[in-house]
Amino acid sequence: MKHLISIADLSRVEALGILDTAEQMAATQSRAIRKLPTLVGTTVVNLFLEDSTRTRISFEAAAKRLSADVINFSAKGSSVSKGESLKDTALTLQAMGADAVVVRSGASGAAHLLAHAGWIDQPIVNAGDGTHEHPTQALLDTFTLRHHLVGATPDGEGLDGRHIVIVGDVLHSRVARSNVLLLTLLGARVTLVAPPSLVPVGAGVWPCEVLYDLDEAIDRGPDAVMMLRVQRERMIGGGFFPTPAEYSRRFCLTTHRADRLPAHAIVMHPGPMNRGFEIAGDVADSARSVIVEQVASGVSVRMSVLYHLLASNARES
Ligand code: NCD
C-alpha cells in the first residue's frame, strides 16, 4: 500500500491488517509512556484545506505518538487563501521534505490528484475529499464496531453477518461512502436510511439496501445505528427537505426510537453533531453511545495507517 485514498483500494486482508495493527497501537496507549520511536526522523504534513477539528488533531496526535515531526498547514493563513494552486502547494511540500501528506479538501478527487499527478512522490492519506471518501473514518468506525460486536481484540475477524444502519445526509457524506465499502468488505450488511432527496443517484448499485423510513429500519433490529450530520454547508440553494422540523420528525434518532433498538445495539456519529436535529442530546450521551470512543479509536487507527505507509521507508533509510 503506497497511499490511502479510497477503501476501494484495500483488500479484506489489508483492511484487517490495518485494524489489527491499530489494536496493538491502542494497547500502547494505556502505558505510562505512550510515545513510540517508530517514525523518528520523518515529517508528516497535515494539509487541511477544509475545516476540521477531530480529524486534524487525531492525525497530529497519531504522528506525534509515533515520534514523527508534524507540520500543520491549513488554508487559512497560508498562500492557499491567496489562490495558490494544489500543484504549487504540493511542489512546496515536496521541496520542504515531507515524508507523507495527510490531505483534507472540499474537492472530491483532491487526494487522488495529489497521489497520482506526479507533483509529489510521498505517500498521501485522504483525510476527507469533498463528498467522495474518508477512509480513516470508516476504519475507526469499524475498529469501534469490532470491539462492541465481536470482542475485545478481534484478531483477523471481520463483521460477518452484523447489520449496520447508516442514517441521514448520505448524499453529502464521504463517511457513508467509505463505510458502505469497508463494512461490506468485512462481511456486514448495510442499510442506508435517508429522504429520497438525500440519497445519491447511483446508490441503487451500491452493495447495500436503501430505506426511506427510519422506524422501519429500527424495527429490523440492527446491531448499530450510525447517524450522519446534516451538512448544511454543502446544501447550496437548499430545497433538500421542507423544514428542519420536518427532517427531525422523520430522521432524528430520538430517545423513543433509540429505546426500541436491541439491548446490545450501539449508536455512532462521526461528529461534529447537530444535537437535537439529527440525534437527541440524551441519545448521544446515553450508555449505548460510542461517539467519544470513536474519537479515541481514531488515534490508534491513524497510528496504524501511518505505520503501514511509513515504517518500512523509515527502516530503509
Ligand atoms: C466528518 C467529515 O468531515 O467528513 N467528520 C469527521 O471527519 N469527523 C463528517 C461531517 O463533517 O459531518
GROMACS .gro file of C-alpha atoms and ligand atoms in nm:
model
  329
    1MET     CA    1   0.000   0.000   0.000
    2LYS     CA    2   0.163   0.325  -0.115
    3HIS     CA    3  -0.128   0.565  -0.047
    4LEU     CA    4  -0.465   0.551   0.133
    5ILE     CA    5  -0.709   0.732  -0.096
    6SER     CA    6  -1.016   0.508  -0.104
    7ILE     CA    7  -1.141   0.200   0.078
    8ALA     CA    8  -1.184   0.052  -0.270
    9ASP     CA    9  -0.802   0.025  -0.288
   10LEU     CA   10  -0.793  -0.217   0.008
   11SER     CA   11  -0.840  -0.593   0.010
   12ARG     CA   12  -1.014  -0.759   0.307
   13VAL     CA   13  -0.675  -0.885   0.428
   14GLU     CA   14  -0.519  -0.537   0.406
   15ALA     CA   15  -0.813  -0.376   0.588
   16LEU     CA   16  -0.798  -0.637   0.866
   17GLY     CA   17  -0.420  -0.588   0.882
   18ILE     CA   18  -0.467  -0.214   0.948
   19LEU     CA   19  -0.733  -0.287   1.213
   20ASP     CA   20  -0.517  -0.547   1.387
   21THR     CA   21  -0.214  -0.314   1.396
   22ALA     CA   22  -0.448  -0.050   1.538
   23GLU     CA   23  -0.529  -0.293   1.823
   24GLN     CA   24  -0.159  -0.313   1.902
   25MET     CA   25  -0.129   0.066   1.883
   26ALA     CA   26  -0.427   0.102   2.118
   27ALA     CA   27  -0.258  -0.131   2.367
   28THR     CA   28   0.046   0.101   2.379
   29GLN     CA   29  -0.178   0.398   2.457
   30SER     CA   30  -0.262   0.277   2.808
   31ARG     CA   31   0.108   0.264   2.905
   32ALA     CA   32   0.269   0.534   3.121
   33ILE     CA   33   0.482   0.647   2.826
   34ARG     CA   34   0.267   0.646   2.517
   35LYS     CA   35   0.525   0.759   2.263
   36LEU     CA   36   0.682   0.500   2.032
   37PRO     CA   37   1.008   0.568   1.844
   38THR     CA   38   0.876   0.411   1.520
   39LEU     CA   39   0.878   0.719   1.294
   40VAL     CA   40   1.168   0.916   1.443
   41GLY     CA   41   1.319   1.144   1.178
   42THR     CA   42   1.017   1.153   0.948
   43THR     CA   43   0.796   1.453   0.878
   44VAL     CA   44   0.419   1.424   0.835
   45VAL     CA   45   0.241   1.725   0.683
   46ASN     CA   46  -0.125   1.780   0.767
   47LEU     CA   47  -0.259   1.973   0.468
   48PHE     CA   48  -0.608   2.082   0.576
   49LEU     CA   49  -0.778   2.289   0.309
   50GLU     CA   50  -1.120   2.244   0.472
   51ASP     CA   51  -1.223   2.290   0.836
   52SER     CA   52  -1.172   2.004   1.076
   53THR     CA   53  -1.142   1.954   1.450
   54ARG     CA   54  -1.110   1.589   1.538
   55THR     CA   55  -0.957   1.451   1.219
   56ARG     CA   56  -0.670   1.703   1.216
   57ILE     CA   57  -0.599   1.672   1.587
   58SER     CA   58  -0.624   1.295   1.563
   59PHE     CA   59  -0.370   1.271   1.279
   60GLU     CA   60  -0.142   1.511   1.468
   61ALA     CA   61  -0.166   1.303   1.787
   62ALA     CA   62  -0.111   0.980   1.590
   63ALA     CA   63   0.202   1.110   1.414
   64LYS     CA   64   0.346   1.254   1.737
   65ARG     CA   65   0.283   0.932   1.933
   66LEU     CA   66   0.496   0.760   1.667
   67SER     CA   67   0.767   1.028   1.714
   68ALA     CA   68   0.726   1.187   1.369
   69ASP     CA   69   0.763   1.563   1.329
   70VAL     CA   70   0.433   1.724   1.231
   71ILE     CA   71   0.374   2.032   1.020
   72ASN     CA   72   0.019   2.164   1.021
   73PHE     CA   73  -0.076   2.352   0.709
   74SER     CA   74  -0.425   2.499   0.683
   75ALA     CA   75  -0.586   2.703   0.407
   76LYS     CA   76  -0.650   2.997   0.638
   77GLY     CA   77  -0.330   3.190   0.697
   78SER     CA   78  -0.144   3.022   0.408
   79SER     CA   79  -0.096   3.120   0.044
   80VAL     CA   80  -0.387   2.891  -0.045
   81SER     CA   81  -0.613   3.176   0.069
   82LYS     CA   82  -0.426   3.392  -0.186
   83GLY     CA   83  -0.531   3.148  -0.458
   84GLU     CA   84  -0.222   2.925  -0.471
   85SER     CA   85  -0.298   2.604  -0.659
   86LEU     CA   86  -0.287   2.249  -0.524
   87LYS     CA   87   0.004   2.185  -0.762
   88ASP     CA   88   0.219   2.469  -0.625
   89THR     CA   89   0.130   2.374  -0.269
   90ALA     CA   90   0.235   2.014  -0.341
   91LEU     CA   91   0.564   2.122  -0.500
   92THR     CA   92   0.636   2.335  -0.191
   93LEU     CA   93   0.570   2.043   0.044
   94GLN     CA   94   0.791   1.814  -0.167
   95ALA     CA   95   1.073   2.071  -0.162
   96MET     CA   96   1.046   2.101   0.217
   97GLY     CA   97   1.099   1.728   0.262
   98ALA     CA   98   0.758   1.598   0.369
   99ASP     CA   99   0.765   1.218   0.410
  100ALA     CA  100   0.385   1.183   0.398
  101VAL     CA  101   0.098   1.422   0.333
  102VAL     CA  102  -0.239   1.391   0.504
  103VAL     CA  103  -0.483   1.593   0.296
  104ARG     CA  104  -0.837   1.717   0.354
  105SER     CA  105  -1.005   1.914   0.081
  106GLY     CA  106  -1.353   2.028  -0.017
  107ALA     CA  107  -1.284   1.897  -0.368
  108SER     CA  108  -1.374   1.534  -0.440
  109GLY     CA  109  -1.068   1.376  -0.602
  110ALA     CA  110  -0.807   1.610  -0.447
  111ALA     CA  111  -0.625   1.329  -0.264
  112HIS     CA  112  -0.620   1.112  -0.577
  113LEU     CA  113  -0.478   1.403  -0.780
  114LEU     CA  114  -0.208   1.467  -0.521
  115ALA     CA  115  -0.113   1.098  -0.518
  116HIS     CA  116  -0.106   1.047  -0.894
  117ALA     CA  117  -0.028   1.379  -1.067
  118GLY     CA  118   0.347   1.334  -1.022
  119TRP     CA  119   0.399   1.656  -0.822
  120ILE     CA  120   0.495   1.473  -0.505
  121ASP     CA  121   0.640   1.122  -0.455
  122GLN     CA  122   0.547   1.062  -0.094
  123PRO     CA  123   0.253   0.863   0.048
  124ILE     CA  124  -0.076   1.052   0.052
  125VAL     CA  125  -0.351   0.986   0.307
  126ASN     CA  126  -0.702   1.103   0.226
  127ALA     CA  127  -0.849   1.274   0.534
  128GLY     CA  128  -1.174   1.353   0.350
  129ASP     CA  129  -1.218   1.478  -0.007
  130GLY     CA  130  -1.542   1.661  -0.078
  131THR     CA  131  -1.833   1.420  -0.081
  132HIS     CA  132  -1.617   1.131  -0.203
  133GLU     CA  133  -1.435   0.935   0.070
  134HIS     CA  134  -1.297   0.948   0.422
  135PRO     CA  135  -1.121   0.611   0.459
  136THR     CA  136  -0.966   0.658   0.804
  137GLN     CA  137  -1.309   0.750   0.945
  138ALA     CA  138  -1.451   0.422   0.812
  139LEU     CA  139  -1.154   0.233   0.958
  140LEU     CA  140  -1.202   0.390   1.301
  141ASP     CA  141  -1.575   0.323   1.287
  142THR     CA  142  -1.508  -0.042   1.202
  143PHE     CA  143  -1.246  -0.064   1.477
  144THR     CA  144  -1.507   0.061   1.726
  145LEU     CA  145  -1.775  -0.172   1.588
  146ARG     CA  146  -1.548  -0.477   1.615
  147HIS     CA  147  -1.482  -0.401   1.982
  148HIS     CA  148  -1.852  -0.393   2.063
  149LEU     CA  149  -1.991  -0.656   1.828
  150VAL     CA  150  -1.708  -0.909   1.801
  151GLY     CA  151  -1.491  -0.896   2.113
  152ALA     CA  152  -1.210  -0.708   2.285
  153THR     CA  153  -0.920  -0.775   2.047
  154PRO     CA  154  -1.074  -0.948   1.746
  155ASP     CA  155  -0.758  -1.052   1.561
  156GLY     CA  156  -0.827  -1.111   1.193
  157GLU     CA  157  -1.205  -1.108   1.238
  158GLY     CA  158  -1.445  -0.908   1.025
  159LEU     CA  159  -1.804  -0.810   1.094
  160ASP     CA  160  -1.965  -1.103   0.916
  161GLY     CA  161  -2.343  -1.102   0.941
  162ARG     CA  162  -2.367  -0.786   1.154
  163HIS     CA  163  -2.632  -0.533   1.047
  164ILE     CA  164  -2.536  -0.164   1.042
  165VAL     CA  165  -2.786   0.113   0.965
  166ILE     CA  166  -2.647   0.447   0.838
  167VAL     CA  167  -2.892   0.737   0.866
  168GLY     CA  168  -2.916   1.090   0.729
  169ASP     CA  169  -2.745   1.309   0.473
  170VAL     CA  170  -2.593   1.028   0.267
  171LEU     CA  171  -2.579   1.249  -0.042
  172HIS     CA  172  -2.306   1.474   0.103
  173SER     CA  173  -2.138   1.211   0.319
  174ARG     CA  174  -1.789   1.083   0.242
  175VAL     CA  175  -1.820   0.896   0.574
  176ALA     CA  176  -2.117   0.697   0.440
  177ARG     CA  177  -1.943   0.614   0.110
  178SER     CA  178  -1.628   0.485   0.280
  179ASN     CA  179  -1.831   0.294   0.539
  180VAL     CA  180  -2.052   0.119   0.284
  181LEU     CA  181  -1.738  -0.008   0.110
  182LEU     CA  182  -1.550  -0.113   0.423
  183LEU     CA  183  -1.838  -0.263   0.619
  184THR     CA  184  -1.948  -0.477   0.325
  185LEU     CA  185  -1.585  -0.574   0.251
  186LEU     CA  186  -1.574  -0.710   0.607
  187GLY     CA  187  -1.899  -0.903   0.567
  188ALA     CA  188  -2.150  -0.671   0.736
  189ARG     CA  189  -2.497  -0.596   0.597
  190VAL     CA  190  -2.559  -0.223   0.548
  191THR     CA  191  -2.888  -0.035   0.525
  192LEU     CA  192  -2.893   0.334   0.431
  193VAL     CA  193  -3.183   0.546   0.556
  194ALA     CA  194  -3.249   0.895   0.416
  195PRO     CA  195  -3.515   1.104   0.249
  196PRO     CA  196  -3.506   1.040  -0.129
  197SER     CA  197  -3.361   1.390  -0.183
  198LEU     CA  198  -3.052   1.294   0.021
  199VAL     CA  199  -2.983   0.959  -0.146
  200PRO     CA  200  -2.715   0.988  -0.420
  201VAL     CA  201  -2.807   0.899  -0.775
  202GLY     CA  202  -2.639   0.562  -0.823
  203ALA     CA  203  -2.683   0.440  -0.464
  204GLY     CA  204  -2.907   0.175  -0.617
  205VAL     CA  205  -2.598  -0.014  -0.733
  206TRP     CA  206  -2.411   0.016  -0.401
  207PRO     CA  207  -2.380  -0.312  -0.208
  208CYS     CA  208  -2.648  -0.212   0.043
  209GLU     CA  209  -3.020  -0.161   0.085
  210VAL     CA  210  -3.182   0.186   0.083
  211LEU     CA  211  -3.485   0.267   0.301
  212TYR     CA  212  -3.672   0.596   0.339
  213ASP     CA  213  -3.818   0.521   0.681
  214LEU     CA  214  -3.608   0.523   1.000
  215ASP     CA  215  -3.874   0.345   1.207
  216GLU     CA  216  -3.881   0.056   0.961
  217ALA     CA  217  -3.501   0.024   0.985
  218ILE     CA  218  -3.513   0.028   1.366
  219ASP     CA  219  -3.780  -0.243   1.367
  220ARG     CA  220  -3.533  -0.471   1.184
  221GLY     CA  221  -3.319  -0.480   1.500
  222PRO     CA  222  -2.979  -0.359   1.374
  223ASP     CA  223  -2.657  -0.413   1.569
  224ALA     CA  224  -2.554  -0.048   1.525
  225VAL     CA  225  -2.701   0.279   1.407
  226MET     CA  226  -2.460   0.534   1.260
  227MET     CA  227  -2.608   0.884   1.243
  228LEU     CA  228  -2.472   1.132   0.987
  229ARG     CA  229  -2.451   1.509   1.023
  230VAL     CA  230  -2.685   1.710   0.802
  231GLN     CA  231  -2.423   1.904   0.601
  232ARG     CA  232  -2.596   2.240   0.561
  233GLU     CA  233  -2.274   2.399   0.427
  234ARG     CA  234  -2.293   2.175   0.118
  235MET     CA  235  -2.665   2.238   0.058
  236ILE     CA  236  -2.619   2.546  -0.156
  237GLY     CA  237  -2.959   2.660  -0.278
  238GLY     CA  238  -3.142   2.449  -0.019
  239GLY     CA  239  -3.455   2.250  -0.102
  240PHE     CA  240  -3.331   1.914   0.026
  241PHE     CA  241  -3.607   1.889   0.286
  242PRO     CA  242  -3.915   2.101   0.360
  243THR     CA  243  -3.808   2.234   0.702
  244PRO     CA  244  -3.556   2.130   0.971
  245ALA     CA  245  -3.850   2.029   1.195
  246GLU     CA  246  -3.989   1.802   0.924
  247TYR     CA  247  -3.644   1.640   0.876
  248SER     CA  248  -3.608   1.582   1.251
  249ARG     CA  249  -3.954   1.437   1.285
  250ARG     CA  250  -3.870   1.165   1.035
  251PHE     CA  251  -3.493   1.111   1.068
  252CYS     CA  252  -3.377   1.224   1.414
  253LEU     CA  253  -3.260   0.944   1.644
  254THR     CA  254  -3.485   1.037   1.936
  255THR     CA  255  -3.485   0.867   2.277
  256HIS     CA  256  -3.812   0.700   2.182
  257ARG     CA  257  -3.653   0.548   1.870
  258ALA     CA  258  -3.327   0.451   2.043
  259ASP     CA  259  -3.525   0.273   2.317
  260ARG     CA  260  -3.667   0.039   2.052
  261LEU     CA  261  -3.322  -0.083   1.944
  262PRO     CA  262  -3.197  -0.426   2.060
  263ALA     CA  263  -3.029  -0.410   2.402
  264HIS     CA  264  -2.681  -0.469   2.258
  265ALA     CA  265  -2.710  -0.214   1.972
  266ILE     CA  266  -2.471   0.080   1.972
  267VAL     CA  267  -2.516   0.436   1.845
  268MET     CA  268  -2.243   0.614   1.647
  269HIS     CA  269  -2.182   0.959   1.496
  270PRO     CA  270  -1.860   1.080   1.328
  271GLY     CA  271  -1.901   1.432   1.471
  272PRO     CA  272  -1.949   1.719   1.468
  273MET     CA  273  -2.309   1.659   1.585
  274ASN     CA  274  -2.612   1.880   1.548
  275ARG     CA  275  -2.763   1.783   1.884
  276GLY     CA  276  -3.141   1.788   1.877
  277PHE     CA  277  -3.150   1.788   1.497
  278GLU     CA  278  -3.023   1.451   1.367
  279ILE     CA  279  -2.962   1.298   1.713
  280ALA     CA  280  -3.118   1.377   2.052
  281GLY     CA  281  -2.866   1.501   2.308
  282ASP     CA  282  -2.983   1.233   2.555
  283VAL     CA  283  -2.914   0.958   2.299
  284ALA     CA  284  -2.568   1.100   2.221
  285ASP     CA  285  -2.490   1.089   2.595
  286SER     CA  286  -2.657   0.753   2.665
  287ALA     CA  287  -2.493   0.423   2.759
  288ARG     CA  288  -2.531   0.288   2.403
  289SER     CA  289  -2.348   0.583   2.251
  290VAL     CA  290  -1.986   0.511   2.150
  291ILE     CA  291  -1.929   0.857   2.000
  292VAL     CA  292  -1.644   0.955   2.235
  293GLU     CA  293  -1.486   0.612   2.193
  294GLN     CA  294  -1.485   0.668   1.815
  295VAL     CA  295  -1.257   0.968   1.871
  296ALA     CA  296  -1.014   0.760   2.079
  297SER     CA  297  -1.020   0.482   1.817
  298GLY     CA  298  -0.925   0.746   1.559
  299VAL     CA  299  -0.581   0.799   1.710
  300SER     CA  300  -0.497   0.425   1.718
  301VAL     CA  301  -0.625   0.367   1.365
  302ARG     CA  302  -0.430   0.664   1.225
  303MET     CA  303  -0.116   0.547   1.404
  304SER     CA  304  -0.166   0.215   1.227
  305VAL     CA  305  -0.218   0.379   0.886
  306LEU     CA  306   0.094   0.597   0.923
  307TYR     CA  307   0.288   0.292   1.039
  308HIS     CA  308   0.179   0.088   0.736
  309LEU     CA  309   0.266   0.370   0.494
  310LEU     CA  310   0.588   0.498   0.650
  311ALA     CA  311   0.756   0.246   0.878
  312SER     CA  312   0.919   0.038   0.604
  313ASN     CA  313   1.062   0.355   0.442
  314ALA     CA  314   1.196   0.470   0.778
  315ARG     CA  315   1.370   0.135   0.830
  316GLU     CA  316   1.533   0.151   0.485
  317SER     CA  317   1.690   0.496   0.541
  318NCD     C1  318  -1.693   1.406   0.901
  318NCD     C2  319  -1.626   1.471   0.781
  318NCD     O1  320  -1.557   1.572   0.796
  318NCD     O2  321  -1.648   1.420   0.674
  318NCD     N1  322  -1.639   1.440   1.024
  318NCD     C3  323  -1.521   1.389   1.067
  318NCD     O3  324  -1.429   1.367   0.994
  318NCD     N2  325  -1.511   1.363   1.199
  318NCD     C4  326  -1.839   1.417   0.897
  318NCD     C5  327  -1.901   1.553   0.898
  318NCD     O4  328  -1.837   1.656   0.882
  318NCD     O5  329  -2.022   1.556   0.917
   0.00000   0.00000   0.00000
